[in-house]
Amino acid sequence: NTMVISWITQSVSLQIAQSIVYIDNAKNLWKDLRDRFSKGDHFRMSDLLQEIHSIKQGERTISTYHTDLKILWEELEILRPIPACSCTVKCTYELVKTVRNYKEIEYVICFLKGLNDSYNTVRSQVLMMDLLPNINKVFSLVLQQERQVLGTLLQEANLVASITNNKPSFG
């Protein structure tokens, strides 16, 4: 009991720790924290949904854009987790799997919709698929296109620099 209380107290912020210092039972402490913080924050959930559905790549690299979107998505998942099946008999509906697939599709679509216009081709190709690949596969495809485009730009820049350096000077 004392060890669990100590572990929990050291795992929370100082402000929260001060508010639970007089609870001397681990079960009651956990119940207090659960009651306070397990409720979904609808305002934050609303903000996250707005951000997720409106985020744009802009000046970010594909990797940074994907990471920023993933952080938002994971925070939303904490506020809106997929419920576990509570059927007493082995569930045959696979509802959890279906909900997870719907969320994955939404994630892929949000990621693709926020990409810069230079990724229109890969965006269209993926969205025309009957079964969308998972987000990691889509990220990999877009990242490959980014590398190809950056490689081409680098080659062109090197060519321009080479021509500029080899230009005869008149003086």
PDB file of C-alpha atoms in Angstrom, residues 2-145:
ATOM      1  CA  THR A   2       2.680   2.522   1.011  1.00  0.00           C
ATOM      2  CA  MET A   3       4.853   1.671  -1.981  1.00  0.00           C
ATOM      3  CA  VAL A   4       1.938   2.121  -4.426  1.00  0.00           C
ATOM      4  CA  ILE A   5       0.972   5.447  -2.841  1.00  0.00           C
ATOM      5  CA  SER A   6       4.580   6.613  -3.089  1.00  0.00           C
ATOM      6  CA  TRP A   7       4.833   5.537  -6.722  1.00  0.00           C
ATOM      7  CA  ILE A   8       1.594   7.319  -7.678  1.00  0.00           C
ATOM      8  CA  THR A   9       2.488  10.472  -5.737  1.00  0.00           C
ATOM      9  CA  GLN A  10       5.878  10.686  -7.464  1.00  0.00           C
ATOM     10  CA  SER A  11       4.273  10.099 -10.872  1.00  0.00           C
ATOM     11  CA  VAL A  12       1.950  13.099 -10.806  1.00  0.00           C
ATOM     12  CA  SER A  13       2.605  16.823 -10.917  1.00  0.00           C
ATOM     13  CA  LEU A  14       3.485  18.650  -7.696  1.00  0.00           C
ATOM     14  CA  GLN A  15       0.125  20.416  -7.677  1.00  0.00           C
ATOM     15  CA  ILE A  16      -1.789  17.118  -7.937  1.00  0.00           C
ATOM     16  CA  ALA A  17       0.510  15.439  -5.401  1.00  0.00           C
ATOM     17  CA  GLN A  18      -0.297  18.181  -2.884  1.00  0.00           C
ATOM     18  CA  SER A  19      -4.008  17.535  -3.353  1.00  0.00           C
ATOM     19  CA  ILE A  20      -3.681  13.797  -2.579  1.00  0.00           C
ATOM     20  CA  VAL A  21      -1.105  13.878   0.201  1.00  0.00           C
ATOM     21  CA  TYR A  22      -3.629  13.011   2.941  1.00  0.00           C
ATOM     22  CA  ILE A  23      -5.135   9.967   1.203  1.00  0.00           C
ATOM     23  CA  ASP A  24      -3.615   6.977   2.995  1.00  0.00           C
ATOM     24  CA  ASN A  25      -5.122   4.102   1.013  1.00  0.00           C
ATOM     25  CA  ALA A  26      -3.859   3.234  -2.496  1.00  0.00           C
ATOM     26  CA  LYS A  27      -7.296   2.104  -3.649  1.00  0.00           C
ATOM     27  CA  ASN A  28      -8.922   5.354  -2.499  1.00  0.00           C
ATOM     28  CA  LEU A  29      -6.084   7.381  -4.013  1.00  0.00           C
ATOM     29  CA  TRP A  30      -6.490   5.671  -7.368  1.00  0.00           C
ATOM     30  CA  LYS A  31     -10.288   6.137  -7.216  1.00  0.00           C
ATOM     31  CA  ASP A  32      -9.850   9.842  -6.443  1.00  0.00           C
ATOM     32  CA  LEU A  33      -7.530  10.340  -9.423  1.00  0.00           C
ATOM     33  CA  ARG A  34      -9.733   8.261 -11.720  1.00  0.00           C
ATOM     34  CA  ASP A  35     -12.845  10.213 -10.750  1.00  0.00           C
ATOM     35  CA  ARG A  36     -11.085  13.530 -11.336  1.00  0.00           C
ATOM     36  CA  PHE A  37      -9.260  12.807 -14.575  1.00  0.00           C
ATOM     37  CA  SER A  38     -11.018  10.001 -16.425  1.00  0.00           C
ATOM     38  CA  LYS A  39     -13.812  12.187 -17.715  1.00  0.00           C
ATOM     39  CA  GLY A  40     -13.307  13.211 -21.322  1.00  0.00           C
ATOM     40  CA  ASP A  41     -12.562  16.885 -21.724  1.00  0.00           C
ATOM     41  CA  HIS A  42     -15.046  17.782 -24.447  1.00  0.00           C
ATOM     42  CA  PHE A  43     -13.525  21.200 -25.066  1.00  0.00           C
ATOM     43  CA  ARG A  44     -10.076  19.686 -25.629  1.00  0.00           C
ATOM     44  CA  MET A  45     -11.593  16.913 -27.727  1.00  0.00           C
ATOM     45  CA  SER A  46     -13.320  19.543 -29.860  1.00  0.00           C
ATOM     46  CA  ASP A  47     -10.055  21.471 -30.278  1.00  0.00           C
ATOM     47  CA  LEU A  48      -8.155  18.302 -31.203  1.00  0.00           C
ATOM     48  CA  LEU A  49     -10.732  17.248 -33.786  1.00  0.00           C
ATOM     49  CA  GLN A  50     -10.599  20.740 -35.304  1.00  0.00           C
ATOM     50  CA  GLU A  51      -6.785  20.665 -35.430  1.00  0.00           C
ATOM     51  CA  ILE A  52      -6.639  17.134 -36.853  1.00  0.00           C
ATOM     52  CA  HIS A  53      -9.132  17.898 -39.616  1.00  0.00           C
ATOM     53  CA  SER A  54      -7.556  21.234 -40.546  1.00  0.00           C
ATOM     54  CA  ILE A  55      -3.811  20.613 -40.126  1.00  0.00           C
ATOM     55  CA  LYS A  56      -1.734  21.374 -43.221  1.00  0.00           C
ATOM     56  CA  GLN A  57       1.809  20.375 -44.070  1.00  0.00           C
ATOM     57  CA  GLY A  58       2.871  23.894 -44.979  1.00  0.00           C
ATOM     58  CA  GLU A  59       6.647  24.338 -44.620  1.00  0.00           C
ATOM     59  CA  ARG A  60       7.084  21.130 -42.610  1.00  0.00           C
ATOM     60  CA  THR A  61       8.827  18.055 -43.933  1.00  0.00           C
ATOM     61  CA  ILE A  62       6.678  14.966 -44.386  1.00  0.00           C
ATOM     62  CA  SER A  63       8.234  13.424 -41.292  1.00  0.00           C
ATOM     63  CA  THR A  64       7.564  16.483 -39.114  1.00  0.00           C
ATOM     64  CA  TYR A  65       4.027  16.871 -40.464  1.00  0.00           C
ATOM     65  CA  HIS A  66       3.267  13.190 -39.793  1.00  0.00           C
ATOM     66  CA  THR A  67       4.737  13.403 -36.286  1.00  0.00           C
ATOM     67  CA  ASP A  68       2.738  16.540 -35.443  1.00  0.00           C
ATOM     68  CA  LEU A  69      -0.465  14.892 -36.672  1.00  0.00           C
ATOM     69  CA  LYS A  70       0.325  11.679 -34.807  1.00  0.00           C
ATOM     70  CA  ILE A  71       0.790  13.586 -31.530  1.00  0.00           C
ATOM     71  CA  LEU A  72      -2.658  15.152 -31.943  1.00  0.00           C
ATOM     72  CA  TRP A  73      -4.189  11.809 -32.879  1.00  0.00           C
ATOM     73  CA  GLU A  74      -2.668  10.040 -29.861  1.00  0.00           C
ATOM     74  CA  GLU A  75      -3.913  12.741 -27.495  1.00  0.00           C
ATOM     75  CA  LEU A  76      -7.397  12.328 -28.963  1.00  0.00           C
ATOM     76  CA  GLU A  77      -7.152   8.560 -28.461  1.00  0.00           C
ATOM     77  CA  ILE A  78      -6.453   9.127 -24.764  1.00  0.00           C
ATOM     78  CA  LEU A  79      -9.612  11.236 -24.473  1.00  0.00           C
ATOM     79  CA  ARG A  80     -11.650   8.964 -26.750  1.00  0.00           C
ATOM     80  CA  PRO A  81     -10.358   5.399 -26.408  1.00  0.00           C
ATOM     81  CA  ILE A  82     -11.903   2.460 -28.229  1.00  0.00           C
ATOM     82  CA  PRO A  83     -14.124   0.708 -25.704  1.00  0.00           C
ATOM     83  CA  ALA A  84     -13.343  -2.891 -24.874  1.00  0.00           C
ATOM     84  CA  CYS A  85     -15.951  -5.527 -25.598  1.00  0.00           C
ATOM     85  CA  SER A  86     -17.790  -6.564 -22.457  1.00  0.00           C
ATOM     86  CA  CYS A  87     -19.675  -9.529 -23.897  1.00  0.00           C
ATOM     87  CA  THR A  88     -19.809 -12.449 -21.479  1.00  0.00           C
ATOM     88  CA  VAL A  89     -19.606 -14.896 -24.375  1.00  0.00           C
ATOM     89  CA  LYS A  90     -16.730 -14.670 -26.872  1.00  0.00           C
ATOM     90  CA  CYS A  91     -17.719 -11.800 -29.113  1.00  0.00           C
ATOM     91  CA  THR A  92     -18.089 -12.598 -32.809  1.00  0.00           C
ATOM     92  CA  TYR A  93     -18.873  -9.086 -33.996  1.00  0.00           C
ATOM     93  CA  GLU A  94     -15.283  -7.843 -34.029  1.00  0.00           C
ATOM     94  CA  LEU A  95     -16.651  -4.398 -33.286  1.00  0.00           C
ATOM     95  CA  VAL A  96     -13.394  -3.188 -31.751  1.00  0.00           C
ATOM     96  CA  LYS A  97     -11.508  -4.165 -34.916  1.00  0.00           C
ATOM     97  CA  THR A  98     -14.091  -2.396 -37.090  1.00  0.00           C
ATOM     98  CA  VAL A  99     -13.916   0.809 -35.023  1.00  0.00           C
ATOM     99  CA  ARG A 100     -10.103   0.685 -35.114  1.00  0.00           C
ATOM    100  CA  ASN A 101     -10.230   0.336 -38.936  1.00  0.00           C
ATOM    101  CA  TYR A 102     -12.577   3.327 -39.235  1.00  0.00           C
ATOM    102  CA  LYS A 103     -10.215   5.429 -37.131  1.00  0.00           C
ATOM    103  CA  GLU A 104      -7.238   4.303 -39.254  1.00  0.00           C
ATOM    104  CA  ILE A 105      -9.088   5.317 -42.441  1.00  0.00           C
ATOM    105  CA  GLU A 106      -9.893   8.708 -40.920  1.00  0.00           C
ATOM    106  CA  TYR A 107      -6.242   9.155 -39.940  1.00  0.00           C
ATOM    107  CA  VAL A 108      -5.048   8.302 -43.469  1.00  0.00           C
ATOM    108  CA  ILE A 109      -7.548  10.709 -45.033  1.00  0.00           C
ATOM    109  CA  CYS A 110      -6.614  13.566 -42.673  1.00  0.00           C
ATOM    110  CA  PHE A 111      -2.914  12.983 -43.371  1.00  0.00           C
ATOM    111  CA  LEU A 112      -3.438  12.964 -47.144  1.00  0.00           C
ATOM    112  CA  LYS A 113      -5.779  15.971 -47.161  1.00  0.00           C
ATOM    113  CA  GLY A 114      -3.248  18.100 -45.280  1.00  0.00           C
ATOM    114  CA  LEU A 115      -0.401  17.446 -47.706  1.00  0.00           C
ATOM    115  CA  ASN A 116       0.881  20.223 -49.939  1.00  0.00           C
ATOM    116  CA  ASP A 117      -0.360  20.291 -53.533  1.00  0.00           C
ATOM    117  CA  SER A 118       2.947  18.856 -54.762  1.00  0.00           C
ATOM    118  CA  TYR A 119       1.717  15.504 -53.378  1.00  0.00           C
ATOM    119  CA  ASN A 120      -1.572  15.518 -55.346  1.00  0.00           C
ATOM    120  CA  THR A 121      -0.526  12.499 -57.420  1.00  0.00           C
ATOM    121  CA  VAL A 122       0.261  10.202 -54.507  1.00  0.00           C
ATOM    122  CA  ARG A 123      -2.785  11.509 -52.615  1.00  0.00           C
ATOM    123  CA  SER A 124      -5.082  10.670 -55.540  1.00  0.00           C
ATOM    124  CA  GLN A 125      -3.497   7.267 -56.090  1.00  0.00           C
ATOM    125  CA  VAL A 126      -3.990   6.266 -52.460  1.00  0.00           C
ATOM    126  CA  LEU A 127      -7.542   7.630 -52.193  1.00  0.00           C
ATOM    127  CA  MET A 128      -8.582   5.733 -55.336  1.00  0.00           C
ATOM    128  CA  MET A 129      -7.625   2.396 -53.765  1.00  0.00           C
ATOM    129  CA  ASP A 130     -10.525   0.152 -52.734  1.00  0.00           C
ATOM    130  CA  LEU A 131      -8.781  -0.696 -49.462  1.00  0.00           C
ATOM    131  CA  LEU A 132      -6.684   2.086 -48.022  1.00  0.00           C
ATOM    132  CA  PRO A 133      -3.271   1.060 -46.692  1.00  0.00           C
ATOM    133  CA  ASN A 134      -2.517   1.796 -43.048  1.00  0.00           C
ATOM    134  CA  ILE A 135      -1.022   5.144 -42.068  1.00  0.00           C
ATOM    135  CA  ASN A 136       2.522   3.797 -41.813  1.00  0.00           C
ATOM    136  CA  LYS A 137       2.397   2.524 -45.407  1.00  0.00           C
ATOM    137  CA  VAL A 138       0.923   5.807 -46.646  1.00  0.00           C
ATOM    138  CA  PHE A 139       3.568   7.773 -44.732  1.00  0.00           C
ATOM    139  CA  SER A 140       6.269   5.605 -46.325  1.00  0.00           C
ATOM    140  CA  LEU A 141       4.881   6.204 -49.844  1.00  0.00           C
ATOM    141  CA  VAL A 142       4.708   9.967 -49.352  1.00  0.00           C
ATOM    142  CA  LEU A 143       8.157  10.035 -47.745  1.00  0.00           C
ATOM    143  CA  GLN A 144       9.589   8.238 -50.791  1.00  0.00           C
ATOM    144  CA  GLN A 145       8.050  10.870 -53.063  1.00  0.00           C
TER     145      GLN A 145
END
